[in-house]
Amino acid sequence: MYRALVEHDPAFEGIFFVGVTSTGIFCSPTCRVKTPKRENVEFFPDPNAALHAGYRPCRRCRPLDRGHSAPPLLAELLAAVDEDPSNRWRDSDLSRRGIDPSTARRTFKRYCGMTFHAYHRARRMGLALAGVRQGKSMLDLQLDHGFESGSEFRTAFNRHVGAAPSRASAVDCLYARWFETPLGAMLALADDHGLALLEFVDRRGLERELEVLQRRLKRRILPGTHRFLTQIGEELAAYFAGRNLVFATPLALAGSPFQHAVWNALQAIPPGTTRSYADIAATVGRPSAVRAVGRANGDNRLCLIVPCHRVIGADGTLTGYGGGLWRKQWLLDHERAHAGSRGQLALEVPPRANESVLAAAS
Ligand SMILES: [Zn+2]
């Protein structure tokens, strides 16, 4: 790998990433900055591993910007599953499409963090659960979604839901989707109530946050699609392109009345501007509750949309950010550059219709 790094070998683009211990920055192997000494580098299989190890992405080679390096195979596999989710997608089906099954497994695992078959199983179960809610019979669902026997369906169902299929009419789930952004992958969760979570996937404590959310909302999380996930995907693309900094996807915020008040105050901060914790505390009518405002800010699960990144220290320092300070800086720079006339539309955003729906569940 070091040889590939010295030679800027393009064959290794996307295969490994290199962290430079002396600068705390990680790069792709073809980065044109001066090649670091061997004793100052460590190698990672993917950008998330480098992020977890505490490195920030290089501004020059932008190792997180996978737009150019995401393998077409991944899109092909995801499209294949969506085209016919109930097909069982055995290795032979992949081979027939000219896809090498072991390459497919490796690629999928690297980019999605789970195997293709695990994704596909979860996707089929998600569809079956949607059928459960519409009151379809268990036998129909088992047959419709390609489960070969009643016991296989029951086992898969229990793994996801923890209840026997016969008691499943109350089962509800949150659909999960990944989005690639210039700042790294984001995970979004939504159901009919609205968008429940949007976070960078390397955020510290994300696993715990997901567990808490599953328990609190009494919902299982499954990969899938939902109209609100489609909508937020389009809005994220527009946001990162600087075309529109305002989000309109309905939100399902679960929190205490105080948290809601803080999150509403955050949403009223126009893009391209910042506020201090004390400003927000005053806005919610609790001028002495600066620390509690800080905590509610940190408890925000809707990154970017509830713009906790627009809150900075009274002295102008960035203070903290769950997604990493370099992201906070990037977002503020990006919003200042693109706010202009379009960003000010934030002032005209209508109140969110679904905000209080889940408040009772918390
Ligand atoms: Zn670089």
Short mmCIF file of C-alpha atoms and ligand atoms in Angstrom, two decimals:
data_model
loop_
_atom_site.label_atom_id
_atom_site.label_comp_id
_atom_site.label_asym_id
_atom_site.label_seq_id
_atom_site.Cartn_x
_atom_site.Cartn_y
_atom_site.Cartn_z
CA MET A 1 0.00 0.00 0.00
CA TYR A 2 2.86 2.34 0.74
CA ARG A 3 4.30 1.62 -2.71
CA ALA A 4 0.90 2.45 -4.26
CA LEU A 5 0.87 5.66 -2.26
CA VAL A 6 4.35 6.73 -3.39
CA GLU A 7 3.43 6.03 -7.02
CA HIS A 8 -0.10 7.59 -6.74
CA ASP A 9 -1.27 4.32 -8.29
CA PRO A 10 -4.87 4.89 -9.55
CA ALA A 11 -5.56 1.13 -9.41
CA PHE A 12 -5.84 1.48 -5.62
CA GLU A 13 -8.36 4.32 -5.63
CA GLY A 14 -11.20 3.30 -3.30
CA ILE A 15 -9.35 0.15 -2.19
CA PHE A 16 -7.64 1.72 0.80
CA PHE A 17 -7.30 5.07 2.56
CA VAL A 18 -4.28 6.47 4.29
CA GLY A 19 -4.18 8.39 7.58
CA VAL A 20 -1.23 10.67 8.23
CA THR A 21 -0.45 10.64 11.95
CA SER A 22 1.54 13.88 11.88
CA THR A 23 -1.33 15.94 10.41
CA GLY A 24 -4.46 14.01 11.51
CA ILE A 25 -5.70 14.03 7.91
CA PHE A 26 -6.68 11.07 5.75
CA CYS A 27 -6.35 10.83 1.98
CA SER A 28 -7.05 8.58 -0.95
CA PRO A 29 -3.97 6.77 -2.33
CA THR A 30 -3.74 9.07 -5.35
CA CYS A 31 -3.67 12.34 -3.40
CA ARG A 32 -1.16 14.81 -4.78
CA VAL A 33 -0.01 16.25 -1.47
CA LYS A 34 3.61 15.48 -0.53
CA THR A 35 3.96 11.76 0.26
CA PRO A 36 4.31 11.29 4.02
CA LYS A 37 7.08 9.19 5.56
CA ARG A 38 6.31 5.50 6.01
CA GLU A 39 6.45 5.74 9.82
CA ASN A 40 3.80 8.51 9.75
CA VAL A 41 1.04 6.64 7.91
CA GLU A 42 -1.57 4.06 8.77
CA PHE A 43 -3.95 2.40 6.35
CA PHE A 44 -7.72 1.92 6.47
CA PRO A 45 -10.09 -0.19 4.37
CA ASP A 46 -12.73 2.56 4.15
CA PRO A 47 -13.29 6.23 5.02
CA ASN A 48 -15.45 5.40 8.04
CA ALA A 49 -12.60 3.46 9.67
CA ALA A 50 -10.34 6.50 9.17
CA LEU A 51 -13.03 8.81 10.60
CA HIS A 52 -13.47 6.52 13.61
CA ALA A 53 -9.72 6.63 14.18
CA GLY A 54 -9.99 10.41 14.50
CA TYR A 55 -8.77 11.59 11.08
CA ARG A 56 -10.48 14.31 9.09
CA PRO A 57 -10.75 14.09 5.30
CA CYS A 58 -8.18 15.86 3.14
CA ARG A 59 -9.56 19.02 1.47
CA ARG A 60 -7.54 18.36 -1.63
CA CYS A 61 -8.38 14.77 -2.62
CA ARG A 62 -11.73 14.72 -0.76
CA PRO A 63 -11.66 11.01 0.13
CA LEU A 64 -15.32 11.08 1.24
CA ASP A 65 -16.57 12.40 -2.03
CA ARG A 66 -17.51 9.08 -3.50
CA GLY A 67 -19.53 10.53 -6.34
CA HIS A 68 -16.78 9.54 -8.72
CA SER A 69 -15.68 6.32 -7.09
CA ALA A 70 -18.90 4.60 -5.94
CA PRO A 71 -18.91 1.41 -7.95
CA PRO A 72 -21.69 1.16 -10.55
CA LEU A 73 -22.08 -2.41 -9.34
CA LEU A 74 -23.58 -1.13 -6.09
CA ALA A 75 -26.26 0.87 -7.87
CA GLU A 76 -26.93 -2.16 -10.06
CA LEU A 77 -27.41 -4.45 -7.04
CA LEU A 78 -29.71 -2.00 -5.24
CA ALA A 79 -31.74 -1.52 -8.42
CA ALA A 80 -31.96 -5.28 -8.91
CA VAL A 81 -33.41 -5.76 -5.42
CA ASP A 82 -35.91 -2.92 -5.83
CA GLU A 83 -36.99 -4.20 -9.20
CA ASP A 84 -37.99 -7.55 -7.75
CA PRO A 85 -37.59 -7.59 -3.97
CA SER A 86 -39.38 -10.92 -3.63
CA ASN A 87 -36.96 -12.76 -5.86
CA ARG A 88 -34.55 -14.74 -3.70
CA TRP A 89 -31.44 -13.45 -5.52
CA ARG A 90 -29.25 -16.51 -5.28
CA ASP A 91 -25.65 -16.45 -6.50
CA SER A 92 -26.84 -18.05 -9.74
CA ASP A 93 -29.24 -15.14 -10.36
CA LEU A 94 -26.36 -12.72 -9.99
CA SER A 95 -24.13 -14.76 -12.31
CA ARG A 96 -26.87 -14.82 -14.92
CA ARG A 97 -26.81 -11.01 -14.89
CA GLY A 98 -23.08 -11.09 -15.43
CA ILE A 99 -22.33 -10.11 -11.82
CA ASP A 100 -19.64 -12.08 -10.00
CA PRO A 101 -21.26 -13.09 -6.66
CA SER A 102 -18.09 -12.78 -4.58
CA THR A 103 -17.28 -9.32 -6.01
CA ALA A 104 -20.89 -8.35 -5.31
CA ARG A 105 -20.60 -9.51 -1.68
CA ARG A 106 -17.32 -7.67 -1.13
CA THR A 107 -18.47 -4.44 -2.77
CA PHE A 108 -21.78 -4.43 -0.99
CA LYS A 109 -20.24 -5.14 2.41
CA ARG A 110 -17.69 -2.37 1.98
CA TYR A 111 -20.19 0.30 0.99
CA CYS A 112 -23.25 -0.70 2.98
CA GLY A 113 -21.74 -2.36 6.02
CA MET A 114 -23.86 -5.48 5.57
CA THR A 115 -23.88 -8.37 3.13
CA PHE A 116 -26.02 -8.24 0.01
CA HIS A 117 -28.03 -11.21 1.26
CA ALA A 118 -28.57 -9.65 4.67
CA TYR A 119 -29.77 -6.44 2.98
CA HIS A 120 -32.06 -8.38 0.72
CA ARG A 121 -33.50 -10.48 3.57
CA ALA A 122 -34.17 -7.33 5.57
CA ARG A 123 -35.75 -5.66 2.54
CA ARG A 124 -38.10 -8.60 1.95
CA MET A 125 -39.05 -8.62 5.63
CA GLY A 126 -39.78 -4.90 5.43
CA LEU A 127 -42.20 -5.51 2.57
CA ALA A 128 -43.81 -8.42 4.40
CA LEU A 129 -44.32 -6.18 7.45
CA ALA A 130 -45.96 -3.55 5.29
CA GLY A 131 -48.34 -6.30 4.18
CA VAL A 132 -49.00 -7.26 7.80
CA ARG A 133 -50.13 -3.73 8.52
CA GLN A 134 -52.49 -3.86 5.56
CA GLY A 135 -54.04 -6.96 7.06
CA LYS A 136 -52.84 -9.54 4.52
CA SER A 137 -52.74 -13.17 5.59
CA MET A 138 -49.50 -14.70 6.83
CA LEU A 139 -49.59 -17.40 4.21
CA ASP A 140 -49.98 -14.87 1.39
CA LEU A 141 -47.11 -12.81 2.76
CA GLN A 142 -44.87 -15.83 3.10
CA LEU A 143 -45.54 -16.77 -0.52
CA ASP A 144 -45.49 -13.20 -1.91
CA HIS A 145 -42.12 -12.40 -0.45
CA GLY A 146 -40.29 -15.55 -1.39
CA PHE A 147 -40.01 -17.25 1.97
CA GLU A 148 -39.85 -20.96 1.26
CA SER A 149 -41.58 -22.29 4.34
CA GLY A 150 -43.75 -21.11 7.18
CA SER A 151 -40.97 -21.82 9.66
CA GLU A 152 -38.41 -19.81 7.68
CA PHE A 153 -40.80 -16.85 7.57
CA ARG A 154 -41.57 -17.19 11.30
CA THR A 155 -37.87 -17.30 12.19
CA ALA A 156 -37.03 -14.27 10.04
CA PHE A 157 -40.04 -12.44 11.40
CA ASN A 158 -39.10 -13.14 15.03
CA ARG A 159 -35.58 -11.94 14.44
CA HIS A 160 -36.89 -8.59 13.22
CA VAL A 161 -39.95 -8.08 15.29
CA GLY A 162 -39.71 -10.26 18.38
CA ALA A 163 -43.37 -11.21 18.20
CA ALA A 164 -45.07 -14.19 16.66
CA PRO A 165 -46.60 -13.35 13.25
CA SER A 166 -50.09 -14.01 14.55
CA ARG A 167 -49.78 -11.09 17.00
CA ALA A 168 -48.24 -8.81 14.47
CA SER A 169 -51.04 -6.49 13.46
CA ALA A 170 -49.62 -3.76 15.69
CA VAL A 171 -46.15 -4.02 14.19
CA ASP A 172 -44.76 -0.84 12.79
CA CYS A 173 -41.33 -0.06 11.46
CA LEU A 174 -39.05 2.77 10.49
CA TYR A 175 -37.51 2.62 7.05
CA ALA A 176 -33.81 3.35 6.77
CA ARG A 177 -31.82 4.64 3.83
CA TRP A 178 -28.23 5.75 3.30
CA PHE A 179 -27.26 8.86 1.39
CA GLU A 180 -23.79 9.69 0.15
CA THR A 181 -22.94 13.35 0.73
CA PRO A 182 -19.76 15.41 0.27
CA LEU A 183 -19.30 15.11 4.06
CA GLY A 184 -19.69 11.34 4.19
CA ALA A 185 -22.59 8.91 4.36
CA MET A 186 -25.75 9.88 6.22
CA LEU A 187 -28.43 7.60 7.59
CA ALA A 188 -32.08 8.66 7.41
CA LEU A 189 -35.06 7.00 9.13
CA ALA A 190 -38.69 7.73 8.35
CA ASP A 191 -42.20 6.38 8.61
CA ASP A 192 -45.63 7.85 7.88
CA HIS A 193 -45.24 10.31 10.78
CA GLY A 194 -42.23 11.94 9.10
CA LEU A 195 -38.46 11.91 9.18
CA ALA A 196 -37.28 10.61 12.58
CA LEU A 197 -33.51 10.72 12.19
CA LEU A 198 -30.81 12.10 9.93
CA GLU A 199 -27.23 11.59 11.08
CA PHE A 200 -23.74 11.12 9.73
CA VAL A 201 -23.11 7.39 10.03
CA ASP A 202 -19.76 7.80 11.79
CA ARG A 203 -21.30 9.95 14.52
CA ARG A 204 -20.16 8.82 17.95
CA GLY A 205 -22.90 6.90 19.74
CA LEU A 206 -25.12 6.41 16.67
CA GLU A 207 -25.71 2.72 17.51
CA ARG A 208 -26.92 3.65 20.99
CA GLU A 209 -29.10 6.38 19.55
CA LEU A 210 -30.72 3.87 17.18
CA GLU A 211 -31.38 1.45 20.05
CA VAL A 212 -32.99 4.20 22.11
CA LEU A 213 -35.12 5.25 19.17
CA GLN A 214 -36.29 1.69 18.47
CA ARG A 215 -37.26 1.27 22.12
CA ARG A 216 -38.87 4.65 22.56
CA LEU A 217 -40.90 4.55 19.37
CA LYS A 218 -41.47 0.80 19.66
CA ARG A 219 -40.46 0.38 16.05
CA ARG A 220 -38.03 -1.87 14.23
CA ILE A 221 -35.60 -0.37 11.76
CA LEU A 222 -35.42 -1.93 8.32
CA PRO A 223 -33.77 -0.87 5.08
CA GLY A 224 -36.35 0.32 2.59
CA THR A 225 -37.88 3.21 0.77
CA HIS A 226 -40.51 5.69 1.85
CA ARG A 227 -41.81 8.88 0.23
CA PHE A 228 -40.22 11.00 2.98
CA LEU A 229 -36.84 9.30 2.39
CA THR A 230 -37.11 10.07 -1.31
CA GLN A 231 -37.98 13.68 -0.49
CA ILE A 232 -35.11 14.17 1.96
CA GLY A 233 -32.71 12.61 -0.57
CA GLU A 234 -33.68 15.25 -3.11
CA GLU A 235 -33.44 18.03 -0.55
CA LEU A 236 -29.99 16.87 0.60
CA ALA A 237 -28.76 16.92 -2.99
CA ALA A 238 -30.06 20.50 -3.41
CA TYR A 239 -28.57 21.54 -0.05
CA PHE A 240 -25.09 20.23 -0.79
CA ALA A 241 -25.19 21.69 -4.31
CA GLY A 242 -26.00 25.08 -2.72
CA ARG A 243 -29.24 25.34 -4.71
CA ASN A 244 -31.54 25.41 -1.68
CA LEU A 245 -30.57 25.42 1.99
CA VAL A 246 -34.12 24.93 3.26
CA PHE A 247 -35.72 21.58 4.09
CA ALA A 248 -39.45 20.87 3.85
CA THR A 249 -39.71 17.13 4.56
CA PRO A 250 -42.22 16.55 7.40
CA LEU A 251 -40.47 15.77 10.70
CA ALA A 252 -41.33 13.34 13.48
CA LEU A 253 -39.50 14.85 16.44
CA ALA A 254 -39.69 12.80 19.63
CA GLY A 255 -38.71 14.79 22.69
CA SER A 256 -39.76 16.73 25.78
CA PRO A 257 -41.61 20.06 25.47
CA PHE A 258 -38.33 21.85 26.35
CA GLN A 259 -36.44 19.97 23.63
CA HIS A 260 -39.18 20.85 21.16
CA ALA A 261 -38.93 24.52 22.09
CA VAL A 262 -35.15 24.47 21.54
CA TRP A 263 -35.41 22.58 18.26
CA ASN A 264 -38.04 25.04 17.00
CA ALA A 265 -35.76 27.94 17.93
CA LEU A 266 -32.90 26.28 16.02
CA GLN A 267 -35.07 25.91 12.92
CA ALA A 268 -35.73 29.63 13.01
CA ILE A 269 -32.01 30.47 12.60
CA PRO A 270 -31.60 31.48 8.94
CA PRO A 271 -28.89 29.69 6.92
CA GLY A 272 -25.68 31.70 6.75
CA THR A 273 -26.12 33.06 10.29
CA THR A 274 -25.28 31.75 13.77
CA ARG A 275 -26.59 32.16 17.33
CA SER A 276 -25.08 31.54 20.76
CA TYR A 277 -26.48 29.13 23.36
CA ALA A 278 -27.52 32.16 25.41
CA ASP A 279 -29.47 33.56 22.41
CA ILE A 280 -31.42 30.30 22.13
CA ALA A 281 -32.02 30.17 25.89
CA ALA A 282 -33.48 33.69 25.70
CA THR A 283 -35.61 32.76 22.66
CA VAL A 284 -37.24 29.86 24.53
CA GLY A 285 -37.89 32.10 27.53
CA ARG A 286 -35.38 30.38 29.83
CA PRO A 287 -32.40 32.76 29.77
CA SER A 288 -30.64 30.95 32.64
CA ALA A 289 -30.99 27.49 31.05
CA VAL A 290 -27.93 27.80 28.81
CA ARG A 291 -26.58 24.37 29.76
CA ALA A 292 -29.94 22.67 29.21
CA VAL A 293 -30.10 24.34 25.80
CA GLY A 294 -26.66 22.89 25.05
CA ARG A 295 -27.89 19.43 26.00
CA ALA A 296 -31.08 19.70 23.90
CA ASN A 297 -28.88 20.91 21.05
CA GLY A 298 -26.75 17.77 21.43
CA ASP A 299 -29.84 15.54 21.61
CA ASN A 300 -30.92 16.68 18.16
CA ARG A 301 -31.31 13.67 15.87
CA LEU A 302 -32.11 15.62 12.70
CA CYS A 303 -28.72 16.83 11.63
CA LEU A 304 -28.75 19.77 9.13
CA ILE A 305 -32.56 20.06 9.24
CA VAL A 306 -32.68 21.13 12.87
CA PRO A 307 -29.54 23.19 12.41
CA CYS A 308 -27.69 22.67 15.70
CA HIS A 309 -24.51 23.47 13.75
CA ARG A 310 -25.64 27.14 13.63
CA VAL A 311 -25.12 27.46 17.39
CA ILE A 312 -21.63 28.56 18.40
CA GLY A 313 -19.92 29.91 21.51
CA ALA A 314 -20.59 33.47 22.65
CA ASP A 315 -16.95 34.28 21.80
CA GLY A 316 -17.38 33.02 18.24
CA THR A 317 -15.58 29.69 18.72
CA LEU A 318 -17.20 26.63 17.16
CA THR A 319 -17.52 24.70 20.48
CA GLY A 320 -18.72 21.12 19.92
CA TYR A 321 -20.49 19.17 17.24
CA GLY A 322 -21.51 15.49 17.30
CA GLY A 323 -20.54 15.10 13.65
CA GLY A 324 -17.06 16.59 14.18
CA LEU A 325 -15.91 20.22 14.20
CA TRP A 326 -14.54 20.04 10.66
CA ARG A 327 -18.09 19.27 9.46
CA LYS A 328 -19.52 22.16 11.46
CA GLN A 329 -16.98 24.51 9.89
CA TRP A 330 -17.72 23.15 6.42
CA LEU A 331 -21.50 23.57 6.87
CA LEU A 332 -21.20 27.15 8.13
CA ASP A 333 -18.82 28.09 5.29
CA HIS A 334 -21.12 26.40 2.76
CA GLU A 335 -24.21 28.19 4.08
CA ARG A 336 -22.49 31.58 4.18
CA ALA A 337 -21.40 31.08 0.58
CA HIS A 338 -24.85 30.09 -0.67
CA ALA A 339 -27.34 31.73 1.71
CA GLY A 340 -27.93 34.96 -0.24
CA SER A 341 -31.45 35.41 -1.45
CA ARG A 342 -32.38 31.74 -1.47
CA GLY A 343 -31.16 30.96 2.05
CA GLN A 344 -33.39 33.70 3.44
CA LEU A 345 -36.39 31.64 2.40
CA ALA A 346 -35.83 29.91 5.73
CA LEU A 347 -37.76 32.74 7.33
CA GLU A 348 -40.83 31.76 5.38
CA VAL A 349 -40.83 28.03 6.15
CA PRO A 350 -44.33 27.03 7.27
CA PRO A 351 -44.68 25.34 10.69
CA ARG A 352 -44.05 21.61 10.57
CA ALA A 353 -47.31 19.74 10.59
CA ASN A 354 -46.21 16.51 12.22
CA GLU A 355 -43.88 17.81 14.88
CA SER A 356 -45.86 17.02 17.97
CA VAL A 357 -47.25 13.70 16.80
CA LEU A 358 -44.61 11.66 18.59
CA ALA A 359 -44.13 13.88 21.59
CA ALA A 360 -46.48 11.71 23.59
CA ALA A 361 -44.41 8.61 22.85
CA SER A 362 -41.31 9.99 24.54
ZN ZN B 1 -5.38 14.19 0.15
#
